[in-house]
Short mmCIF file of C-alpha atoms and ligand atoms in Angstrom, two decimals:
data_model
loop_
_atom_site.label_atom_id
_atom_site.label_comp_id
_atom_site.label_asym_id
_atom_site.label_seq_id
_atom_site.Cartn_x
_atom_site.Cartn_y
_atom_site.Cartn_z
CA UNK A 1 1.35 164.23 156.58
CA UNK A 2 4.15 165.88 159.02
CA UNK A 3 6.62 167.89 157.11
CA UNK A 4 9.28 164.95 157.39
CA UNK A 5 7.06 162.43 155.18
CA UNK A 6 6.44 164.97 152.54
CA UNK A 7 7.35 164.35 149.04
CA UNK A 8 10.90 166.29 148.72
CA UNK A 9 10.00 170.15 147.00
CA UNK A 10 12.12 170.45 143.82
CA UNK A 11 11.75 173.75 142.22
CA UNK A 12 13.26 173.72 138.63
CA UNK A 13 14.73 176.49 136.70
CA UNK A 14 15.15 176.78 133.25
CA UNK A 15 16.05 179.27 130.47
CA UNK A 16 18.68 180.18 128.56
CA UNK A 17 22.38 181.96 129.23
CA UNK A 18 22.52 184.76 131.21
CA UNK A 19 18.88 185.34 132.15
CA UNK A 20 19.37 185.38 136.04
CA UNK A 21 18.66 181.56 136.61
CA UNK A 22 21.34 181.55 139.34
CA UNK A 23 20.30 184.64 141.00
CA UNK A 24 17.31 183.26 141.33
CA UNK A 25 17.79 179.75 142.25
CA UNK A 26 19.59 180.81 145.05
CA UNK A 27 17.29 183.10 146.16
CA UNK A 28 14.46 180.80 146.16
CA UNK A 29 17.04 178.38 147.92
CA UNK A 30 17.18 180.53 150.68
CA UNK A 31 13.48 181.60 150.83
CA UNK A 32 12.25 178.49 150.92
CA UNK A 33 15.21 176.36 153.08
CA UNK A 34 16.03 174.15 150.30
CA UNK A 35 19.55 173.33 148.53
CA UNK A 36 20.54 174.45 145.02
CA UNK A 37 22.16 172.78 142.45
CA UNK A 38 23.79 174.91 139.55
CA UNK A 39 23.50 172.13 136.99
CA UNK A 40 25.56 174.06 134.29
CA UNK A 41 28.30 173.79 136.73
CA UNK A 42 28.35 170.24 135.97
CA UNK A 43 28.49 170.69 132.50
CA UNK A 44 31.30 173.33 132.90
CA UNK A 45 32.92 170.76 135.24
CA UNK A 46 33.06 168.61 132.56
CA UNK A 47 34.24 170.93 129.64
CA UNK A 48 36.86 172.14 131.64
CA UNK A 49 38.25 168.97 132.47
CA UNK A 50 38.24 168.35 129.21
CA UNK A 51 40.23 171.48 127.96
CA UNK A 52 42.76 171.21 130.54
CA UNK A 53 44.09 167.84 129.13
CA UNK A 54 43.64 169.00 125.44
CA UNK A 55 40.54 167.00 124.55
CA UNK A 56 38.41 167.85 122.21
CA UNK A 57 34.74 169.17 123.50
CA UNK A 58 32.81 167.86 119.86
CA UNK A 59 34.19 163.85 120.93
CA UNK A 60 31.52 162.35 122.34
CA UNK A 61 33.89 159.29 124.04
CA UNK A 62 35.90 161.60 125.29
CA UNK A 63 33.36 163.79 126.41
CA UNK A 64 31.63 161.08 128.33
CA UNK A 65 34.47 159.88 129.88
CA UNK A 66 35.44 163.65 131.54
CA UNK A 67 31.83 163.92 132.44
CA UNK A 68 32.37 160.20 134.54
CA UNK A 69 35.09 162.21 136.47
CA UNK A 70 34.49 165.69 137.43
CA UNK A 71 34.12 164.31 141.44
CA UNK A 72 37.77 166.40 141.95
CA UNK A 73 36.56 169.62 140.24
CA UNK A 74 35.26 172.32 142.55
CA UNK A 75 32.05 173.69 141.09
CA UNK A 76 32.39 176.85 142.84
CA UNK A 77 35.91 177.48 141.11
CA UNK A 78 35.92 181.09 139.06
CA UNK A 79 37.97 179.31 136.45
CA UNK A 80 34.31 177.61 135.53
CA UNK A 81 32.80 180.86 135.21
CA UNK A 82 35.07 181.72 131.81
CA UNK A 83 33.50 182.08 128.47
CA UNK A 84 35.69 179.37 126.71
CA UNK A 85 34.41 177.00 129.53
CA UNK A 86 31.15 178.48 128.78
CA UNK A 87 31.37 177.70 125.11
CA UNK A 88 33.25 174.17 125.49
CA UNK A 89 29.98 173.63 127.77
CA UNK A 90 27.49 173.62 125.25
CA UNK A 91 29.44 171.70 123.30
CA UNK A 92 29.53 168.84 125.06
CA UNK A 93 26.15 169.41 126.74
CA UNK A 94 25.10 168.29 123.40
CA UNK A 95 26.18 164.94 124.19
CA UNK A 96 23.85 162.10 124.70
CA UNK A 97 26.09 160.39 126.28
CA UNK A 98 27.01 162.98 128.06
CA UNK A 99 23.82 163.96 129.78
CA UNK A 100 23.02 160.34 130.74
CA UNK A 101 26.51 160.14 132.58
CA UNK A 102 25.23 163.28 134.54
CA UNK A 103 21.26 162.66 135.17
CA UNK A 104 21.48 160.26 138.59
CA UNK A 105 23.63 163.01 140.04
CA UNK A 106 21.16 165.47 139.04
CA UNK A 107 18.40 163.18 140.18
CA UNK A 108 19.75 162.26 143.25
CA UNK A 109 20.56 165.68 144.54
CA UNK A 110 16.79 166.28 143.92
CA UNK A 111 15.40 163.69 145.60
CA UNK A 112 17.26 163.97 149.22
CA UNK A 113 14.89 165.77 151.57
CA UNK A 114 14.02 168.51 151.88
CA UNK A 115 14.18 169.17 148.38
CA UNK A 116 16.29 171.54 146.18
CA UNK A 117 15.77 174.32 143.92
CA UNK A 118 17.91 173.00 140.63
CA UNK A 119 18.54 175.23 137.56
CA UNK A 120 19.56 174.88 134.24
CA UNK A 121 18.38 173.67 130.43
CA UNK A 122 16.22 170.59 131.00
CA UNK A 123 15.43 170.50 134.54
CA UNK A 124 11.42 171.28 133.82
CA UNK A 125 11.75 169.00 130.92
CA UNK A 126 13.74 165.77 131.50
CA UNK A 127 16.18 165.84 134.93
CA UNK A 128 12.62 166.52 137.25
CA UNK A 129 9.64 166.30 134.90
CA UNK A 130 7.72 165.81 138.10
CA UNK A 131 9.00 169.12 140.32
CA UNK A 132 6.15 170.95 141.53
CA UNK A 133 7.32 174.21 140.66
CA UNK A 134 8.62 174.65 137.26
CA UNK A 135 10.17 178.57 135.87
CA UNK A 136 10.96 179.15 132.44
CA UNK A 137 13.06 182.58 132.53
CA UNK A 138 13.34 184.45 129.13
CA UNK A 139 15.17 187.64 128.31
CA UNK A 140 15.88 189.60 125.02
CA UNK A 141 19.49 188.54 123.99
CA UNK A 142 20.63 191.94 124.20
CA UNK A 143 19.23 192.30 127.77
CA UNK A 144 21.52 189.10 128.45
CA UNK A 145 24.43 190.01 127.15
CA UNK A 146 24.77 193.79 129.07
CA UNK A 147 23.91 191.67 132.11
CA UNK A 148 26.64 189.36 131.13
CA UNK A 149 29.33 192.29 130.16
CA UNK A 150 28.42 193.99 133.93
CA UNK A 151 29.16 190.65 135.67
CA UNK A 152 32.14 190.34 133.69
CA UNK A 153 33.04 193.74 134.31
CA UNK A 154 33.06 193.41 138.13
CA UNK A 155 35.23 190.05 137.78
CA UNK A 156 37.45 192.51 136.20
CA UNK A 157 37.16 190.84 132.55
CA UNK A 158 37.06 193.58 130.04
CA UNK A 159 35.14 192.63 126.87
CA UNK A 160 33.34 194.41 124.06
CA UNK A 161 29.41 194.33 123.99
CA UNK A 162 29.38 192.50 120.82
CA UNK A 163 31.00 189.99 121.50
CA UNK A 164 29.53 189.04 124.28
CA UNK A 165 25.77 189.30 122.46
CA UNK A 166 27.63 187.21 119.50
CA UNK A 167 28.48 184.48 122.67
CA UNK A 168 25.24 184.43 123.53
CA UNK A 169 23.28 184.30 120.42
CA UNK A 170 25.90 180.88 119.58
CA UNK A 171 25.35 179.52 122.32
CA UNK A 172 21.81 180.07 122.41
CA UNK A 173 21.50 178.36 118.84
CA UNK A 174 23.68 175.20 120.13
CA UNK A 175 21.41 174.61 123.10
CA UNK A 176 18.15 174.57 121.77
CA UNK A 177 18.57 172.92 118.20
CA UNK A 178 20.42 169.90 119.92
CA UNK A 179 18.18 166.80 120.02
CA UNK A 180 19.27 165.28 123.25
CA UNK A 181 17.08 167.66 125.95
CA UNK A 182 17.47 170.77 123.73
CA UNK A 183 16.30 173.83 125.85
CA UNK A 184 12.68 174.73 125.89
CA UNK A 185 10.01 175.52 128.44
CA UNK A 186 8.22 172.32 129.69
CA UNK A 187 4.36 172.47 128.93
CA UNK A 188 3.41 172.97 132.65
CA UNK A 189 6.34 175.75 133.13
CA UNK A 190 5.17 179.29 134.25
CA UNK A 191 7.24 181.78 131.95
CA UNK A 192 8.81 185.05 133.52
CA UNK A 193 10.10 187.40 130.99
CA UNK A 194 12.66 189.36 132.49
CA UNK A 195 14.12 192.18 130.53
CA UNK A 196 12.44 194.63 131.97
CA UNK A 197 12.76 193.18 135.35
CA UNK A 198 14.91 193.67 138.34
CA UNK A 199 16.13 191.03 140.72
CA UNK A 200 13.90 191.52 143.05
CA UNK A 201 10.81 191.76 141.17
CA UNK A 202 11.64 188.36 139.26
CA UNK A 203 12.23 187.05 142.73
CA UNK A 204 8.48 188.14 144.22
CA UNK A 205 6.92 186.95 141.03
CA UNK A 206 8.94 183.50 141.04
CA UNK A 207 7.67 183.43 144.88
CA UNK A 208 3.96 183.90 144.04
CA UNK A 209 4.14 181.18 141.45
CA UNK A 210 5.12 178.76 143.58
CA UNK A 211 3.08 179.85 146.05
CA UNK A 212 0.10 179.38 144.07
CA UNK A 213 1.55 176.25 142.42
CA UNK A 214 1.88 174.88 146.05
CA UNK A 215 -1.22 175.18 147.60
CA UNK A 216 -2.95 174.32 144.64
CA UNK A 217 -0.95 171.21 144.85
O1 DC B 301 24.00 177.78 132.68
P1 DC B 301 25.44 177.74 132.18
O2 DC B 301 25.79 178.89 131.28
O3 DC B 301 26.41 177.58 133.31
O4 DC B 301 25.53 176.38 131.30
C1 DC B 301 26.66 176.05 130.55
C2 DC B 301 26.23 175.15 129.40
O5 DC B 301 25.81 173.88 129.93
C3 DC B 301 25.06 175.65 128.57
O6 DC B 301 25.46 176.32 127.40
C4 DC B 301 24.27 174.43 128.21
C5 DC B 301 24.68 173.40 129.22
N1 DC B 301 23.62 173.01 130.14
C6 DC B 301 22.73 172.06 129.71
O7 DC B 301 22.78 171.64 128.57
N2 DC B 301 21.78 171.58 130.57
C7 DC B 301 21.69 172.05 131.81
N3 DC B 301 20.75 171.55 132.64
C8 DC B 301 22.58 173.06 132.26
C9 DC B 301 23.53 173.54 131.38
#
């Protein structure tokens, strides 16, 4: 079939906060010409439209509706990147409602060709159960949260290690005991754990999965 026809590649990312899921999307973005989609911006986009009118992230309604209207917000805006947006995040992310308002975006970004390397919670599991790539990425939560402090740090957001692991170890709990698309690897996900891992080398060994995953395909 010439390259054009082809079924569009989606490449899904999961795993939990701060393992390196965006580092690596956009990596594999790059490496293999295909667009990325940070889906936790969407959620972000949502929380934070949310906060900056007062609403309350735990109202489902009111949830939904913010999630119906984050078209203005700019996903790459640093003001998403914050750990009260982070928090709010998972809050609504918890959301039925919420998640169904933000699936056909999700769905659609996939679908255009060429493809797209998406990451995220649920992507293996319920936004592209059908990607022919799927990467679970695990990491101690200590690992996560020193990564987290050092990106922090070179924002120029001082914070105290504990914190940060306490952040993480919430937020951690919120996301996978929710019932709506709670955050686990997807049967047919390869697993990379990463703590002991470098950038690069989770990048080669995300690139000879899908390798093999592809021409086995
Ligand atoms: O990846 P992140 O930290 O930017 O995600 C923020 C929150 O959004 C996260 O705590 C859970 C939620 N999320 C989700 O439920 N499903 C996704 N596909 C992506 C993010």
């Amino acid at each position: 079939m010439p390259r054009g026809e082809r079924a569009p590649l989606v490449i899904a990312i999961d795993g939990p906060a701060a393992v390196g899921k965006g580092t690596l999307a956009r990596r594999l973005a790059d490496h293999y010409d295909l667009r990325h989609l940070d889906t936790g911006a969407l959620y972000r986009a949502t929380a934070i439209r949310l906060l900056r009118v007062n609403g309350d992230p735990s109202q489902e309604a009111a949830a939904e509706a913010a999630a119906r209207n984050i078209g203005d917000v700019d996903l790459h805006d640093p003001a998403l990147r914050g750990e009260e947006v982070g928090q709010a995040a998972s809050v609504v992310a918890a959301h039925g409602a919420v998640r169904r308002a933000l699936l056909d975006y999700q769905r659609a970004f996939a679908a255009e060709p060429p493809g797209a390397v998406l990451d995220g919670r649920d992507i293996g599991t319920v936004v592209c159960p059908d990607a022919q790539v799927k990467i679970y990425l695990e990491a101690t939560p200590e690992v996560r949260a020193r990564r987290r402090l050092c990106e922090l740090r070179s924002r120029g957001v001082e914070s105290i290690e504990s914190r940060v692991l306490e952040e993480i170890i919430a937020r951690d709990a919120r996301d996978r005991r929710r019932s709506a698309a709670p955050l686990k690897p997807a049967a047919d996900a390869s697993r990379i754990d990463t703590s002991a891992l470098g950038p690069d080398e989770v990048f080669e060994r995300a690139v000879a999965t899908a390798d093999s995953r592809l021409s086995s395909s």
